[in-house]
Amino acid sequence: LALLEAQHSSPPESSPQPPPASSSSESQTNYSGKDLRIIFFAAVLGWMPELWKHLEDGNGSKAAFFFFLFVVDLADAIFDIALALQDSSGNLGILLLFMTILGRVLSGRYGLYVAKNPPSDDQAFANFAWMEMSVFFLEDGAAILVLAKNTGSPSSIAFISTYLTVVCGLIYTLYLVKRIIGGCVGDVVGTLLFAGLPLGAAIFFLYILATEVIFAQDDDP
């Protein structure tokens, strides 16, 4: 009898509650159509969601680093367009303009994706670096062709575009080197495939830029 009374007097077990929604799923629903358009056009200019995040979190060092990348990326795109318009009479100028527009669209689409699907802090810069390396191959690869074709003393636009391309290439080349070194203690084959090949392409681009543009200018009479 005591056992039965204890069973009847015990409170009913509460039904399990669903787990709280993850922050990523919340972030996917917090943006209106206007917000997404603003994010897209900001990312086209190089102002990425990662920069917003570090500014909001008060992370000064990372915010400063991403702001530096934003300034370099925007300046590089502006001077690539100016270089394309300066050489608009040739096919390479048209190619550079098309590739720069394509790179800006890729940058904007990346910004939308990150806003809807925010990555972890460890993965955020890796994703950003891969995207920027793709943009580098599109925009600066075409710019190198235009710069290598020009002879004689370079214009101010060509000079600035040359060294902005060098800065962009070195930043992501150093990141890929770091990625390969880190992969020596992890997945060596995967690291060599996904970091080694882009690294080789970036070094090849910088080699062409150095030999056919920068040092070739010193040899001109």
PDB file of C-alpha atoms in Angstrom:
ATOM      1  CA  LEU A   1       0.000   0.000   0.000  1.00  0.00           C
ATOM      2  CA  ALA A   2       2.815   2.437   0.838  1.00  0.00           C
ATOM      3  CA  LEU A   3       4.420   1.700  -2.545  1.00  0.00           C
ATOM      4  CA  LEU A   4       1.155   2.415  -4.389  1.00  0.00           C
ATOM      5  CA  GLU A   5       0.633   5.662  -2.474  1.00  0.00           C
ATOM      6  CA  ALA A   6       4.198   6.757  -3.282  1.00  0.00           C
ATOM      7  CA  GLN A   7       3.601   6.065  -6.984  1.00  0.00           C
ATOM      8  CA  HIS A   8       0.363   8.067  -7.038  1.00  0.00           C
ATOM      9  CA  SER A   9       1.863  10.962  -5.040  1.00  0.00           C
ATOM     10  CA  SER A  10       4.995  11.343  -7.229  1.00  0.00           C
ATOM     11  CA  PRO A  11       4.675  14.189  -9.788  1.00  0.00           C
ATOM     12  CA  PRO A  12       4.295  13.144 -13.419  1.00  0.00           C
ATOM     13  CA  GLU A  13       7.430  13.229 -15.455  1.00  0.00           C
ATOM     14  CA  SER A  14       7.628  16.270 -17.725  1.00  0.00           C
ATOM     15  CA  SER A  15       7.756  15.601 -21.427  1.00  0.00           C
ATOM     16  CA  PRO A  16      11.172  16.200 -23.004  1.00  0.00           C
ATOM     17  CA  GLN A  17      11.596  19.720 -24.362  1.00  0.00           C
ATOM     18  CA  PRO A  18      12.948  20.221 -27.870  1.00  0.00           C
ATOM     19  CA  PRO A  19      16.532  21.488 -27.970  1.00  0.00           C
ATOM     20  CA  PRO A  20      16.931  25.219 -28.427  1.00  0.00           C
ATOM     21  CA  ALA A  21      17.464  26.396 -31.940  1.00  0.00           C
ATOM     22  CA  SER A  22      21.079  26.784 -32.881  1.00  0.00           C
ATOM     23  CA  SER A  23      22.520  30.206 -33.423  1.00  0.00           C
ATOM     24  CA  SER A  24      23.214  29.367 -37.070  1.00  0.00           C
ATOM     25  CA  SER A  25      19.574  28.520 -37.741  1.00  0.00           C
ATOM     26  CA  GLU A  26      18.511  31.746 -36.038  1.00  0.00           C
ATOM     27  CA  SER A  27      20.902  33.738 -38.160  1.00  0.00           C
ATOM     28  CA  GLN A  28      19.400  32.211 -41.271  1.00  0.00           C
ATOM     29  CA  THR A  29      15.979  33.663 -40.469  1.00  0.00           C
ATOM     30  CA  ASN A  30      16.979  37.074 -39.086  1.00  0.00           C
ATOM     31  CA  TYR A  31      17.661  38.713 -42.448  1.00  0.00           C
ATOM     32  CA  SER A  32      15.030  40.431 -44.543  1.00  0.00           C
ATOM     33  CA  GLY A  33      15.267  40.774 -48.286  1.00  0.00           C
ATOM     34  CA  LYS A  34      16.607  44.307 -47.845  1.00  0.00           C
ATOM     35  CA  ASP A  35      19.253  43.073 -45.393  1.00  0.00           C
ATOM     36  CA  LEU A  36      20.420  40.415 -47.835  1.00  0.00           C
ATOM     37  CA  ARG A  37      20.708  42.971 -50.637  1.00  0.00           C
ATOM     38  CA  ILE A  38      22.828  45.198 -48.388  1.00  0.00           C
ATOM     39  CA  ILE A  39      25.023  42.214 -47.439  1.00  0.00           C
ATOM     40  CA  PHE A  40      25.446  41.274 -51.108  1.00  0.00           C
ATOM     41  CA  PHE A  41      26.469  44.747 -52.286  1.00  0.00           C
ATOM     42  CA  ALA A  42      28.761  45.212 -49.266  1.00  0.00           C
ATOM     43  CA  ALA A  43      30.451  41.880 -50.066  1.00  0.00           C
ATOM     44  CA  VAL A  44      30.817  42.940 -53.710  1.00  0.00           C
ATOM     45  CA  LEU A  45      32.953  45.808 -52.402  1.00  0.00           C
ATOM     46  CA  GLY A  46      34.845  43.410 -50.107  1.00  0.00           C
ATOM     47  CA  TRP A  47      33.097  44.224 -46.795  1.00  0.00           C
ATOM     48  CA  MET A  48      32.480  40.669 -45.582  1.00  0.00           C
ATOM     49  CA  PRO A  49      30.245  39.345 -42.761  1.00  0.00           C
ATOM     50  CA  GLU A  50      33.424  38.251 -40.939  1.00  0.00           C
ATOM     51  CA  LEU A  51      34.404  41.914 -40.612  1.00  0.00           C
ATOM     52  CA  TRP A  52      30.969  42.824 -39.220  1.00  0.00           C
ATOM     53  CA  LYS A  53      31.266  39.992 -36.703  1.00  0.00           C
ATOM     54  CA  HIS A  54      34.696  40.999 -35.412  1.00  0.00           C
ATOM     55  CA  LEU A  55      33.629  44.645 -35.135  1.00  0.00           C
ATOM     56  CA  GLU A  56      30.507  43.693 -33.160  1.00  0.00           C
ATOM     57  CA  ASP A  57      32.498  41.359 -30.894  1.00  0.00           C
ATOM     58  CA  GLY A  58      35.110  44.055 -30.238  1.00  0.00           C
ATOM     59  CA  ASN A  59      37.894  41.826 -31.562  1.00  0.00           C
ATOM     60  CA  GLY A  60      40.265  44.622 -32.547  1.00  0.00           C
ATOM     61  CA  SER A  61      43.155  42.637 -34.049  1.00  0.00           C
ATOM     62  CA  LYS A  62      41.023  40.439 -36.301  1.00  0.00           C
ATOM     63  CA  ALA A  63      38.799  43.374 -37.259  1.00  0.00           C
ATOM     64  CA  ALA A  64      41.889  45.388 -38.234  1.00  0.00           C
ATOM     65  CA  PHE A  65      43.234  42.480 -40.301  1.00  0.00           C
ATOM     66  CA  PHE A  66      39.963  41.979 -42.185  1.00  0.00           C
ATOM     67  CA  PHE A  67      39.659  45.750 -42.666  1.00  0.00           C
ATOM     68  CA  PHE A  68      43.133  45.785 -44.221  1.00  0.00           C
ATOM     69  CA  LEU A  69      42.070  42.980 -46.573  1.00  0.00           C
ATOM     70  CA  PHE A  70      38.900  44.928 -47.390  1.00  0.00           C
ATOM     71  CA  VAL A  71      40.881  48.061 -48.334  1.00  0.00           C
ATOM     72  CA  VAL A  72      43.387  46.122 -50.457  1.00  0.00           C
ATOM     73  CA  ASP A  73      40.668  44.074 -52.163  1.00  0.00           C
ATOM     74  CA  LEU A  74      38.536  47.137 -52.972  1.00  0.00           C
ATOM     75  CA  ALA A  75      41.503  49.157 -54.223  1.00  0.00           C
ATOM     76  CA  ASP A  76      42.668  46.237 -56.359  1.00  0.00           C
ATOM     77  CA  ALA A  77      39.224  45.872 -57.946  1.00  0.00           C
ATOM     78  CA  ILE A  78      38.963  49.619 -58.639  1.00  0.00           C
ATOM     79  CA  PHE A  79      42.363  49.775 -60.315  1.00  0.00           C
ATOM     80  CA  ASP A  80      41.667  46.577 -62.260  1.00  0.00           C
ATOM     81  CA  ILE A  81      38.550  48.240 -63.709  1.00  0.00           C
ATOM     82  CA  ALA A  82      40.522  51.416 -64.439  1.00  0.00           C
ATOM     83  CA  LEU A  83      43.243  49.352 -66.140  1.00  0.00           C
ATOM     84  CA  ALA A  84      40.622  47.522 -68.195  1.00  0.00           C
ATOM     85  CA  LEU A  85      39.042  50.799 -69.332  1.00  0.00           C
ATOM     86  CA  GLN A  86      42.479  52.203 -70.146  1.00  0.00           C
ATOM     87  CA  ASP A  87      43.098  49.171 -72.383  1.00  0.00           C
ATOM     88  CA  SER A  88      39.493  48.842 -73.585  1.00  0.00           C
ATOM     89  CA  SER A  89      40.522  48.891 -77.248  1.00  0.00           C
ATOM     90  CA  GLY A  90      42.148  45.464 -76.875  1.00  0.00           C
ATOM     91  CA  ASN A  91      40.691  42.055 -76.183  1.00  0.00           C
ATOM     92  CA  LEU A  92      42.687  41.705 -72.963  1.00  0.00           C
ATOM     93  CA  GLY A  93      41.125  44.869 -71.569  1.00  0.00           C
ATOM     94  CA  ILE A  94      37.655  43.460 -72.220  1.00  0.00           C
ATOM     95  CA  LEU A  95      38.716  40.163 -70.640  1.00  0.00           C
ATOM     96  CA  LEU A  96      39.979  41.982 -67.536  1.00  0.00           C
ATOM     97  CA  LEU A  97      36.727  43.934 -67.187  1.00  0.00           C
ATOM     98  CA  PHE A  98      34.662  40.747 -67.522  1.00  0.00           C
ATOM     99  CA  MET A  99      36.828  38.831 -65.029  1.00  0.00           C
ATOM    100  CA  THR A 100      36.697  41.686 -62.509  1.00  0.00           C
ATOM    101  CA  ILE A 101      32.898  41.792 -62.692  1.00  0.00           C
ATOM    102  CA  LEU A 102      32.787  38.000 -62.346  1.00  0.00           C
ATOM    103  CA  GLY A 103      35.089  38.165 -59.314  1.00  0.00           C
ATOM    104  CA  ARG A 104      32.904  40.820 -57.668  1.00  0.00           C
ATOM    105  CA  VAL A 105      29.785  38.698 -58.198  1.00  0.00           C
ATOM    106  CA  LEU A 106      31.582  35.704 -56.668  1.00  0.00           C
ATOM    107  CA  SER A 107      32.555  37.848 -53.683  1.00  0.00           C
ATOM    108  CA  GLY A 108      28.947  38.998 -53.238  1.00  0.00           C
ATOM    109  CA  ARG A 109      27.578  35.465 -53.437  1.00  0.00           C
ATOM    110  CA  TYR A 110      30.107  34.359 -50.851  1.00  0.00           C
ATOM    111  CA  GLY A 111      28.962  37.139 -48.520  1.00  0.00           C
ATOM    112  CA  LEU A 112      25.356  35.960 -48.831  1.00  0.00           C
ATOM    113  CA  TYR A 113      26.329  32.349 -48.162  1.00  0.00           C
ATOM    114  CA  VAL A 114      28.318  33.210 -45.040  1.00  0.00           C
ATOM    115  CA  ALA A 115      25.516  35.427 -43.729  1.00  0.00           C
ATOM    116  CA  LYS A 116      22.989  32.599 -44.102  1.00  0.00           C
ATOM    117  CA  ASN A 117      25.363  29.816 -42.994  1.00  0.00           C
ATOM    118  CA  PRO A 118      27.906  31.319 -40.577  1.00  0.00           C
ATOM    119  CA  PRO A 119      30.972  29.066 -40.197  1.00  0.00           C
ATOM    120  CA  SER A 120      32.891  28.432 -37.015  1.00  0.00           C
ATOM    121  CA  ASP A 121      35.702  30.815 -36.099  1.00  0.00           C
ATOM    122  CA  ASP A 122      38.300  28.212 -37.097  1.00  0.00           C
ATOM    123  CA  GLN A 123      36.755  27.721 -40.518  1.00  0.00           C
ATOM    124  CA  ALA A 124      35.804  31.351 -41.220  1.00  0.00           C
ATOM    125  CA  PHE A 125      39.196  32.578 -42.424  1.00  0.00           C
ATOM    126  CA  ALA A 126      39.895  29.372 -44.351  1.00  0.00           C
ATOM    127  CA  ASN A 127      36.664  29.835 -46.327  1.00  0.00           C
ATOM    128  CA  PHE A 128      37.435  33.521 -46.824  1.00  0.00           C
ATOM    129  CA  ALA A 129      40.972  32.774 -48.044  1.00  0.00           C
ATOM    130  CA  TRP A 130      39.773  30.189 -50.574  1.00  0.00           C
ATOM    131  CA  MET A 131      37.188  32.623 -51.921  1.00  0.00           C
ATOM    132  CA  GLU A 132      39.730  35.444 -52.195  1.00  0.00           C
ATOM    133  CA  MET A 133      42.210  33.134 -53.903  1.00  0.00           C
ATOM    134  CA  SER A 134      39.547  32.317 -56.496  1.00  0.00           C
ATOM    135  CA  VAL A 135      38.908  36.031 -57.000  1.00  0.00           C
ATOM    136  CA  PHE A 136      42.677  36.577 -57.301  1.00  0.00           C
ATOM    137  CA  PHE A 137      42.928  34.025 -60.091  1.00  0.00           C
ATOM    138  CA  LEU A 138      40.014  35.646 -61.945  1.00  0.00           C
ATOM    139  CA  GLU A 139      40.811  39.336 -61.548  1.00  0.00           C
ATOM    140  CA  ASP A 140      44.561  39.494 -61.098  1.00  0.00           C
ATOM    141  CA  GLY A 141      45.254  36.692 -63.556  1.00  0.00           C
ATOM    142  CA  ALA A 142      43.633  38.810 -66.276  1.00  0.00           C
ATOM    143  CA  ALA A 143      45.365  41.951 -64.957  1.00  0.00           C
ATOM    144  CA  ILE A 144      48.762  40.253 -65.255  1.00  0.00           C
ATOM    145  CA  LEU A 145      48.050  39.530 -68.931  1.00  0.00           C
ATOM    146  CA  VAL A 146      47.213  43.185 -69.577  1.00  0.00           C
ATOM    147  CA  LEU A 147      50.250  44.427 -67.637  1.00  0.00           C
ATOM    148  CA  ALA A 148      52.596  41.985 -69.389  1.00  0.00           C
ATOM    149  CA  LYS A 149      51.362  43.144 -72.800  1.00  0.00           C
ATOM    150  CA  ASN A 150      52.092  46.809 -72.131  1.00  0.00           C
ATOM    151  CA  THR A 151      55.517  48.072 -73.165  1.00  0.00           C
ATOM    152  CA  GLY A 152      57.406  51.188 -72.230  1.00  0.00           C
ATOM    153  CA  SER A 153      56.973  53.191 -69.069  1.00  0.00           C
ATOM    154  CA  PRO A 154      53.859  52.113 -67.134  1.00  0.00           C
ATOM    155  CA  SER A 155      51.062  54.545 -66.410  1.00  0.00           C
ATOM    156  CA  SER A 156      50.165  55.437 -62.824  1.00  0.00           C
ATOM    157  CA  ILE A 157      47.174  53.076 -63.018  1.00  0.00           C
ATOM    158  CA  ALA A 158      49.333  50.206 -64.272  1.00  0.00           C
ATOM    159  CA  PHE A 159      51.979  50.875 -61.612  1.00  0.00           C
ATOM    160  CA  ILE A 160      49.475  50.856 -58.725  1.00  0.00           C
ATOM    161  CA  SER A 161      47.635  47.826 -60.139  1.00  0.00           C
ATOM    162  CA  THR A 162      50.930  45.929 -60.351  1.00  0.00           C
ATOM    163  CA  TYR A 163      51.799  46.314 -56.686  1.00  0.00           C
ATOM    164  CA  LEU A 164      48.257  45.772 -55.447  1.00  0.00           C
ATOM    165  CA  THR A 165      48.355  42.473 -57.334  1.00  0.00           C
ATOM    166  CA  VAL A 166      51.663  41.640 -55.622  1.00  0.00           C
ATOM    167  CA  VAL A 167      50.193  42.369 -52.173  1.00  0.00           C
ATOM    168  CA  CYS A 168      47.090  40.243 -52.831  1.00  0.00           C
ATOM    169  CA  GLY A 169      49.155  37.375 -54.185  1.00  0.00           C
ATOM    170  CA  LEU A 170      51.615  37.386 -51.296  1.00  0.00           C
ATOM    171  CA  ILE A 171      48.930  37.455 -48.600  1.00  0.00           C
ATOM    172  CA  TYR A 172      47.160  34.333 -49.826  1.00  0.00           C
ATOM    173  CA  THR A 173      50.359  32.600 -50.908  1.00  0.00           C
ATOM    174  CA  LEU A 174      51.629  32.903 -47.327  1.00  0.00           C
ATOM    175  CA  TYR A 175      48.305  31.564 -46.057  1.00  0.00           C
ATOM    176  CA  LEU A 176      48.560  28.525 -48.349  1.00  0.00           C
ATOM    177  CA  VAL A 177      52.145  27.921 -47.184  1.00  0.00           C
ATOM    178  CA  LYS A 178      50.894  27.980 -43.600  1.00  0.00           C
ATOM    179  CA  ARG A 179      48.120  25.571 -44.589  1.00  0.00           C
ATOM    180  CA  ILE A 180      50.608  23.141 -46.140  1.00  0.00           C
ATOM    181  CA  ILE A 181      52.919  23.278 -43.108  1.00  0.00           C
ATOM    182  CA  GLY A 182      49.953  22.563 -40.842  1.00  0.00           C
ATOM    183  CA  GLY A 183      48.967  19.658 -43.062  1.00  0.00           C
ATOM    184  CA  CYS A 184      52.304  17.956 -42.503  1.00  0.00           C
ATOM    185  CA  VAL A 185      50.924  16.669 -39.214  1.00  0.00           C
ATOM    186  CA  GLY A 186      47.459  15.953 -40.612  1.00  0.00           C
ATOM    187  CA  ASP A 187      46.050  14.915 -43.966  1.00  0.00           C
ATOM    188  CA  VAL A 188      49.141  15.323 -46.133  1.00  0.00           C
ATOM    189  CA  VAL A 189      47.569  14.167 -49.407  1.00  0.00           C
ATOM    190  CA  GLY A 190      44.456  16.292 -48.972  1.00  0.00           C
ATOM    191  CA  THR A 191      46.523  19.338 -48.021  1.00  0.00           C
ATOM    192  CA  LEU A 192      48.823  18.991 -51.020  1.00  0.00           C
ATOM    193  CA  LEU A 193      45.815  18.620 -53.310  1.00  0.00           C
ATOM    194  CA  PHE A 194      43.692  21.484 -52.002  1.00  0.00           C
ATOM    195  CA  ALA A 195      46.491  23.867 -50.957  1.00  0.00           C
ATOM    196  CA  GLY A 196      49.505  22.786 -53.017  1.00  0.00           C
ATOM    197  CA  LEU A 197      47.894  23.231 -56.431  1.00  0.00           C
ATOM    198  CA  PRO A 198      46.570  26.756 -55.744  1.00  0.00           C
ATOM    199  CA  LEU A 199      49.922  27.635 -54.176  1.00  0.00           C
ATOM    200  CA  GLY A 200      51.743  26.546 -57.309  1.00  0.00           C
ATOM    201  CA  ALA A 201      49.370  28.563 -59.483  1.00  0.00           C
ATOM    202  CA  ALA A 202      49.767  31.666 -57.293  1.00  0.00           C
ATOM    203  CA  ILE A 203      53.568  31.408 -57.395  1.00  0.00           C
ATOM    204  CA  PHE A 204      53.425  31.007 -61.187  1.00  0.00           C
ATOM    205  CA  PHE A 205      51.247  34.134 -61.472  1.00  0.00           C
ATOM    206  CA  LEU A 206      53.633  36.129 -59.287  1.00  0.00           C
ATOM    207  CA  TYR A 207      56.614  34.858 -61.285  1.00  0.00           C
ATOM    208  CA  ILE A 208      55.057  36.047 -64.551  1.00  0.00           C
ATOM    209  CA  LEU A 209      54.222  39.387 -62.935  1.00  0.00           C
ATOM    210  CA  ALA A 210      57.783  39.812 -61.671  1.00  0.00           C
ATOM    211  CA  THR A 211      59.628  38.747 -64.836  1.00  0.00           C
ATOM    212  CA  GLU A 212      57.302  40.174 -67.488  1.00  0.00           C
ATOM    213  CA  VAL A 213      56.156  43.363 -65.745  1.00  0.00           C
ATOM    214  CA  ILE A 214      58.197  44.538 -62.747  1.00  0.00           C
ATOM    215  CA  PHE A 215      61.740  43.616 -63.826  1.00  0.00           C
ATOM    216  CA  ALA A 216      60.922  44.140 -67.491  1.00  0.00           C
ATOM    217  CA  GLN A 217      60.169  47.799 -66.674  1.00  0.00           C
ATOM    218  CA  ASP A 218      63.694  48.192 -65.277  1.00  0.00           C
ATOM    219  CA  ASP A 219      65.165  46.900 -68.552  1.00  0.00           C
ATOM    220  CA  ASP A 220      63.271  49.412 -70.734  1.00  0.00           C
ATOM    221  CA  PRO A 221      65.460  52.251 -72.078  1.00  0.00           C
TER     222      PRO A 221
END
